[in-house]
Coordinates of C-alpha atoms in Angstrom, one line a residue:
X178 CA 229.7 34.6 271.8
X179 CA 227.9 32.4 270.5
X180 CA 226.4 32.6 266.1
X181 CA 223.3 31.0 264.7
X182 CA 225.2 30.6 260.9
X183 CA 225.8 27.0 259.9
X184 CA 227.4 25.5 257.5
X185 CA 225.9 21.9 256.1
X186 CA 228.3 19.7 254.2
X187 CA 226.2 17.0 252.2
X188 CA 228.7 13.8 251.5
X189 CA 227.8 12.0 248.1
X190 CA 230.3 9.1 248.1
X191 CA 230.4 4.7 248.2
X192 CA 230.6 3.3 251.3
X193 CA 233.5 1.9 253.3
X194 CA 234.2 -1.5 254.5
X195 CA 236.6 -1.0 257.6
X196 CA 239.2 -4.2 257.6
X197 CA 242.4 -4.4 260.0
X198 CA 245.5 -6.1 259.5
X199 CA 245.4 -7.3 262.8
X200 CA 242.7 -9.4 261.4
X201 CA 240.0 -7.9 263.4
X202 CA 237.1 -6.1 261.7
X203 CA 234.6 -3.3 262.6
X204 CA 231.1 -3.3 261.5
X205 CA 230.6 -2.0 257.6
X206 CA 229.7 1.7 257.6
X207 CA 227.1 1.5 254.9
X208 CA 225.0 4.0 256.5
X209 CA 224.5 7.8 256.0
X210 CA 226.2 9.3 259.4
X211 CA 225.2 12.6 260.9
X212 CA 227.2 14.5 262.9
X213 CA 227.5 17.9 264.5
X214 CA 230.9 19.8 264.4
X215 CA 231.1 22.6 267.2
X216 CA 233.3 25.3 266.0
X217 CA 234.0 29.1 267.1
X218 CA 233.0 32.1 264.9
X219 CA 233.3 32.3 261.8
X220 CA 236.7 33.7 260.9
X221 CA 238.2 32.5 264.0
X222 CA 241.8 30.1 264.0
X223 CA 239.4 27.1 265.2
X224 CA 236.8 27.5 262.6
X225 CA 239.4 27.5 259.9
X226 CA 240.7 24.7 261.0
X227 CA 237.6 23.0 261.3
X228 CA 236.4 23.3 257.6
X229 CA 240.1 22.2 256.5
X230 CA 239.0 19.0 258.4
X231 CA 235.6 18.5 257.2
X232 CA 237.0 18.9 253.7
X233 CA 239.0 16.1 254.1
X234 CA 236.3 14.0 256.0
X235 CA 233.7 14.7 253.6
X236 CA 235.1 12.2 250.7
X237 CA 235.1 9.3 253.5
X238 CA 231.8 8.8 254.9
X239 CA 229.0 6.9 253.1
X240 CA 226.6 8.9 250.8
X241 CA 223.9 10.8 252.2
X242 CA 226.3 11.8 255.4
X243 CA 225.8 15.3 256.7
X244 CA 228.5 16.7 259.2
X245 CA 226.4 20.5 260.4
X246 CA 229.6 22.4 261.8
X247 CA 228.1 25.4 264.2
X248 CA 229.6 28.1 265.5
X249 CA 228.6 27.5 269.1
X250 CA 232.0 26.3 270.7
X251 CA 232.7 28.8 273.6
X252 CA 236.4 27.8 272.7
X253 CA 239.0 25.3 273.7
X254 CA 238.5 26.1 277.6
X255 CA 234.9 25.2 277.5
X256 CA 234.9 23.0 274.6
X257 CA 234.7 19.4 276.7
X258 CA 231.7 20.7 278.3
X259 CA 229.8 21.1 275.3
X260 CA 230.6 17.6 274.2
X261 CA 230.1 16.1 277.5
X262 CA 226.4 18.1 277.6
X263 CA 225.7 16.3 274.8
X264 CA 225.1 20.0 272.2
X265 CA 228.0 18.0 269.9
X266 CA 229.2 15.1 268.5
X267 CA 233.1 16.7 268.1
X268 CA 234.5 19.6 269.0
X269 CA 238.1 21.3 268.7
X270 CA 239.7 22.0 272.1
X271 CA 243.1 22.4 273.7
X272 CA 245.0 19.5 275.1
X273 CA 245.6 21.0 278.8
X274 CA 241.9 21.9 279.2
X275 CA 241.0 18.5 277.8
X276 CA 242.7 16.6 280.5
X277 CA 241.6 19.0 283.5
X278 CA 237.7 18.7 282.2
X279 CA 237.9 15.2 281.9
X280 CA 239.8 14.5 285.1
X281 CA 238.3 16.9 287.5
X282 CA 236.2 19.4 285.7
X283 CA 236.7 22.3 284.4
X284 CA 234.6 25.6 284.8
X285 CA 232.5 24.5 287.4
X286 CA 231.5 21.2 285.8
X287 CA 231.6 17.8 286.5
X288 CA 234.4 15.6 285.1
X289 CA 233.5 15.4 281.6
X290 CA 233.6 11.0 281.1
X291 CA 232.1 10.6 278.6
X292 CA 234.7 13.0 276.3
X293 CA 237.6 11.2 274.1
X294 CA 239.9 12.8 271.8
X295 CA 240.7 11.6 267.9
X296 CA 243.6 13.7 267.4
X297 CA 246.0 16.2 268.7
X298 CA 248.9 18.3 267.4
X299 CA 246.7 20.8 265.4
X300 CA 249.0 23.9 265.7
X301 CA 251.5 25.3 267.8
X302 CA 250.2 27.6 270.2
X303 CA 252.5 27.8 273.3
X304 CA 252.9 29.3 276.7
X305 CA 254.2 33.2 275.8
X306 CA 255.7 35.1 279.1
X307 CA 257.5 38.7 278.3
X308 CA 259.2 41.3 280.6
X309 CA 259.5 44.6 279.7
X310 CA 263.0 45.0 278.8
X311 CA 262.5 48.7 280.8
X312 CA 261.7 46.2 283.8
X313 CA 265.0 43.9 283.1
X314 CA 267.2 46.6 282.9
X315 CA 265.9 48.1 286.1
X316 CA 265.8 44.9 288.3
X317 CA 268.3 42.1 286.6
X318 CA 265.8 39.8 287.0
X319 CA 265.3 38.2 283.6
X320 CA 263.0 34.4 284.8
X321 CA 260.1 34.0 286.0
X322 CA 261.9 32.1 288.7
X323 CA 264.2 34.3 289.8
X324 CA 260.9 37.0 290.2
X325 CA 259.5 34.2 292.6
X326 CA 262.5 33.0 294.3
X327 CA 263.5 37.2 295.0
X328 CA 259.6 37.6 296.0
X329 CA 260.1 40.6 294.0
X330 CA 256.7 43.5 293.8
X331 CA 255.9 42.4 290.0
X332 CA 253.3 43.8 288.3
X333 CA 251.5 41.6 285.9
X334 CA 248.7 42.2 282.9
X335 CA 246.6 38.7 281.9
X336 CA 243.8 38.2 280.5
X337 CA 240.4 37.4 282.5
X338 CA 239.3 34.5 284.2
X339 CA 238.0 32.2 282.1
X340 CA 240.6 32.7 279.1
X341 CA 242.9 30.1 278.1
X342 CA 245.4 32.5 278.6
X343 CA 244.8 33.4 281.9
X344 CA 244.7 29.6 282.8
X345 CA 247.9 29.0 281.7
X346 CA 249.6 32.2 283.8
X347 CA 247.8 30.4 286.7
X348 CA 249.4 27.3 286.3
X349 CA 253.2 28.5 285.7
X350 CA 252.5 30.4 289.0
X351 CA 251.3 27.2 290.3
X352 CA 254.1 25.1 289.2
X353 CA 256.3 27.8 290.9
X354 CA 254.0 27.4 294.3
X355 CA 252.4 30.4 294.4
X356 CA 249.2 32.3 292.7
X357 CA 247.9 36.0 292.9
X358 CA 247.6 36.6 296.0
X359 CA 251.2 35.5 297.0
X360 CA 252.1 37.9 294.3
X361 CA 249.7 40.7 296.1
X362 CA 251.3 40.2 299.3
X363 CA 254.9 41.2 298.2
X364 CA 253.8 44.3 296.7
X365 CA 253.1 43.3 293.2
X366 CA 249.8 43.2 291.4
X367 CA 247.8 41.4 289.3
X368 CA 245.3 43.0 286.7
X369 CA 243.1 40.9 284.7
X370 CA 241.6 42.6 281.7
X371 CA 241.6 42.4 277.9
X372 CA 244.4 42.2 275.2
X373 CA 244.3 46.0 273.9
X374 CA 244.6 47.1 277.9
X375 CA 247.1 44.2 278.2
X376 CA 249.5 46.4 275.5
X377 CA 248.8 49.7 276.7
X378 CA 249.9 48.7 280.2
X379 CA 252.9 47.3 279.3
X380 CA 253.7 50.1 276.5
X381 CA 253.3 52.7 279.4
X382 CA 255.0 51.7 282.0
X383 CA 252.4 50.1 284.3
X384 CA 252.8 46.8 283.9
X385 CA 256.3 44.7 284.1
X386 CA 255.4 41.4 282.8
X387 CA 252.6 39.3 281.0
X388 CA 252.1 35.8 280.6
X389 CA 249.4 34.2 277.7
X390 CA 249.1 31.4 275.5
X391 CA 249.4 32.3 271.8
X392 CA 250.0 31.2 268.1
X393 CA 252.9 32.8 266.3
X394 CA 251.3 35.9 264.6
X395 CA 248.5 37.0 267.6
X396 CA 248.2 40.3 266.8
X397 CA 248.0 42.4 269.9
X398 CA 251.3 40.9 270.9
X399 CA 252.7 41.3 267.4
X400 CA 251.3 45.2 267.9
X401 CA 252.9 45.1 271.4
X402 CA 256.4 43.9 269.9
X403 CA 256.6 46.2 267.6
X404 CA 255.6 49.4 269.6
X405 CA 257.5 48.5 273.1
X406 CA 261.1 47.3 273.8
X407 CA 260.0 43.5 275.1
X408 CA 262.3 41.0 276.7
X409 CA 261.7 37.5 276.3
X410 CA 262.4 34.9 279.2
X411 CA 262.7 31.2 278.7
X412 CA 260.9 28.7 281.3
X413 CA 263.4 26.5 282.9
X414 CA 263.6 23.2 282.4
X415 CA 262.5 21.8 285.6
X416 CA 259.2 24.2 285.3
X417 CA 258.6 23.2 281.5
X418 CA 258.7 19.5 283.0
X419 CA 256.2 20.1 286.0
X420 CA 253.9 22.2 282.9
X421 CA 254.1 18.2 281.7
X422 CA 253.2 16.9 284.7
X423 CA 249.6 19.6 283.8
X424 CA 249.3 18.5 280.8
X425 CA 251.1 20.9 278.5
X426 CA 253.1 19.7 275.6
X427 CA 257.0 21.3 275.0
X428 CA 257.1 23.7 272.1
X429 CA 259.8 25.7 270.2
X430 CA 259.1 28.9 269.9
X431 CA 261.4 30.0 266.4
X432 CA 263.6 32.8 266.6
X433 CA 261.8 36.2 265.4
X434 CA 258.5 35.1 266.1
X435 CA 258.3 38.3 267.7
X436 CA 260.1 41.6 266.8
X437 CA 262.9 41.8 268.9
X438 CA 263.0 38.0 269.7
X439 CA 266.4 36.9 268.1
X440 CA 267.0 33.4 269.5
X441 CA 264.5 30.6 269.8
X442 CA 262.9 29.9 273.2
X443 CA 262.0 26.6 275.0
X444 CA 258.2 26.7 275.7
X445 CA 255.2 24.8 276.7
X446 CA 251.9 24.7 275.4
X447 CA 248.6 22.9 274.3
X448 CA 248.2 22.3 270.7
X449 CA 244.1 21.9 269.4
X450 CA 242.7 18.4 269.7
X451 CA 239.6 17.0 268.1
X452 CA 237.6 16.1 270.6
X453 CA 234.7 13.1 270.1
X454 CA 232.3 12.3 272.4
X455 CA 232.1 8.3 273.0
X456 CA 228.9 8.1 271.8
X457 CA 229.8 8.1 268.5
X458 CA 230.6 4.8 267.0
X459 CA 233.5 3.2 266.9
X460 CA 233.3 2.6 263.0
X461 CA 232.5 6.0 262.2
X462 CA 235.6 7.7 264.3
X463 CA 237.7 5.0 263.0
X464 CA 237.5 6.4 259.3
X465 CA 237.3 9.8 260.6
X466 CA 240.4 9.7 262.3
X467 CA 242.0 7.6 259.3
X468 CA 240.8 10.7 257.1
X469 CA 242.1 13.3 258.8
X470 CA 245.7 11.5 259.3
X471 CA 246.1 10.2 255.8
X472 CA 244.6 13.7 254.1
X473 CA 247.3 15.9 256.0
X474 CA 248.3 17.2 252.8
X475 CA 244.8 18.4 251.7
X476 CA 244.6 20.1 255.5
X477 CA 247.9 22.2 255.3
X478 CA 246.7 23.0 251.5
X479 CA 243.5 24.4 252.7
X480 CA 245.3 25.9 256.5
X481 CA 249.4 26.4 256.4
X482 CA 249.4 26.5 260.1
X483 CA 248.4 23.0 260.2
X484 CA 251.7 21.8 258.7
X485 CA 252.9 21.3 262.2
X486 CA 250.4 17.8 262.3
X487 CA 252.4 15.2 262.9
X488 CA 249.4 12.0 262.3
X489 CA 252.1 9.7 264.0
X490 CA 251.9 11.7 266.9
X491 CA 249.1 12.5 267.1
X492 CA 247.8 9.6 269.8
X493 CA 250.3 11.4 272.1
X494 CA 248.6 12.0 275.7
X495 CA 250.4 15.5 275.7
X496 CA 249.0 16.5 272.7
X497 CA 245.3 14.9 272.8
X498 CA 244.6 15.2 276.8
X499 CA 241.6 13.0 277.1
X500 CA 241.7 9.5 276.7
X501 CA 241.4 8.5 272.9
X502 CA 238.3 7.1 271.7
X503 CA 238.9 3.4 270.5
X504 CA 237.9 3.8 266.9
X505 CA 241.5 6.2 267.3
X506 CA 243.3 4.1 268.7
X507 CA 242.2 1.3 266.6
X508 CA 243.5 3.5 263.6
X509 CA 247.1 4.3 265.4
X510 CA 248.0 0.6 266.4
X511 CA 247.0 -0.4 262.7
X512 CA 249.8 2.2 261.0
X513 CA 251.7 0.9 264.0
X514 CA 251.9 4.8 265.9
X515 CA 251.2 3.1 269.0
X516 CA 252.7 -0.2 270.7

């Protein structure tokens, strides 16, 4: 859904010259910059994390600069769309989606070209799959692969089309070669619906298994884990690897990130990316990008959950999806992140 509220940062501070020790120079940025920052609602995991990062932007752009940061990001699905439409200059998305938009399209659109990515690694969200332990017990079957390799009837809750979650249920079926309707044809089902319906399936007994991707903390599955016996498979290795080959980055999921979850689980998933279009100079993304790296204390200050950025990382193709923009990458071969 999309909210009219904005909120206008005004930047009162000396202008930068921008010098490299690999004795190349980008123009002086000695001129007011304005930028728009596409955000979800307020309230929302991405919109905290996007005034963390325009707090520690603000101090590093000439005086006079104005980032506006709008609520009108449909979320990290739809986010390179935006940006490639050309409603924002940056926008916070999801690695996974980032690379599908950009190399194919995404949500009916074109491949989104002209999209790069600054940096990636902003949280840990990962690929979440639970049984019911009531449908463990019952069976023995305790993977995901050994429900596909048995063809067994399953009967699985995700979220709608469209959903981030429901994207990434698709593509560990897809990984495992087959999709709904193979699931369909062996007796199984597949609804699609909303989180609160999501828990009451599985908490009555008419559902066996659900897949979504997640932060630590979500709270319908939080509510679901405490309220429902769960059991927690792990992804194999050889399907985490071909979640790579899609664009998904491996994750650790701690021990007792759920109730009932008492050893940590191998995972997948697509952390949030800042997303640029190309548009924007290289000058301007350069100190942007330098910003946000070097002001990683300020960020977890304002946002805990951000303490998993890792600035030397951060280049990483598995963690940004799109290309980087070259003001980026200009940044991450000068600390020497990139070879």
């Amino acid at each position: 859904m999309k909210i009219s509220r904005k909120v206008i940062a005004f930047l009162m501070v000396p202008a930068l010259l921008l010098a490299f020790t690999d004795g190349t120079a980008l123009a002086a940025l000695d001129q007011p910059v304005k930028l728009t920052f596409a955000t979800q609602s307020v309230g929302s995991a991405m919109y905290m994390y996007a005034s963390a990062i325009v707090n520690v932007w603000i101090p590093a752009l000439p005086a006079g600069s104005q980032i506006d940061v709008t609520t009108t990001s449909p979320g990290g699905v739809g986010a390179p769309v935006i940006l490639e439409k050309g409603a924002c200059d940056i926008v916070l998305g999801n690695s996974a989606p980032a690379k599908w938009a950009y190399e194919r399209g995404i949500l009916g659109s074109k491949p989104t070209k002209s999209v790069r990515s600054m940096a990636g690694g902003l949280g840990k969200d990962f690929v979440n799959v639970m049984f019911t332990k009531e449908f463990v017990d019952r069976t023995g079957i305790s993977t995901v692969e050994e429900v596909v390799a048995k063809k067994h009837p399953v009967r699985i809750a995700i979220k709608a089309n469209g959903s981030f979650g429901e994207l990434a249920c698709n593509k560990v079926l897809e990984v495992l070669g087959v999709d709904y309707d193979t699931i369909r044809s062996w007796g199984g089902s597949v609804t699609q619906t909303g989180s609160a319906a999501i828990v009451s399936l599985l908490k009555d007994g008419k559902a066996d298994m659900t897949i979504d991707h997640v932060g630590a903390g979500q709270s319908a599955t939080t509510e679901l884990c405490l309220t429902t016996d769960m059991f927690f498979p792990e992804l194999s290795a050889e399907t985490r690897a071909k979640m790579n080959d899609q664009g998904f980055d491996n994750i650790t999921i701690p021990a007792n990130t759920w109730n009932g979850q008492t050893k940590e689980i191998q995972s997948v998933g697509s952390p949030q990316v800042v997303l640029v279009s190309a548009s924007v100079p290289d000058d301007v993304v350069y100190v942007l990008t330098k910003a946000l790296c070097e002001g990683k204390d300020k960020l977890v200050e304002a946002n805990a959950t951000l303490a998993s950025f890792d600035p030397a990382t951060a280049h990483d193709i598995l963690k940004t999806g799109a290309p980087l923009h070259p003001g980026a990458e200009k940044y991450y071969r000068e600390k020497n992140y990139m070879k």
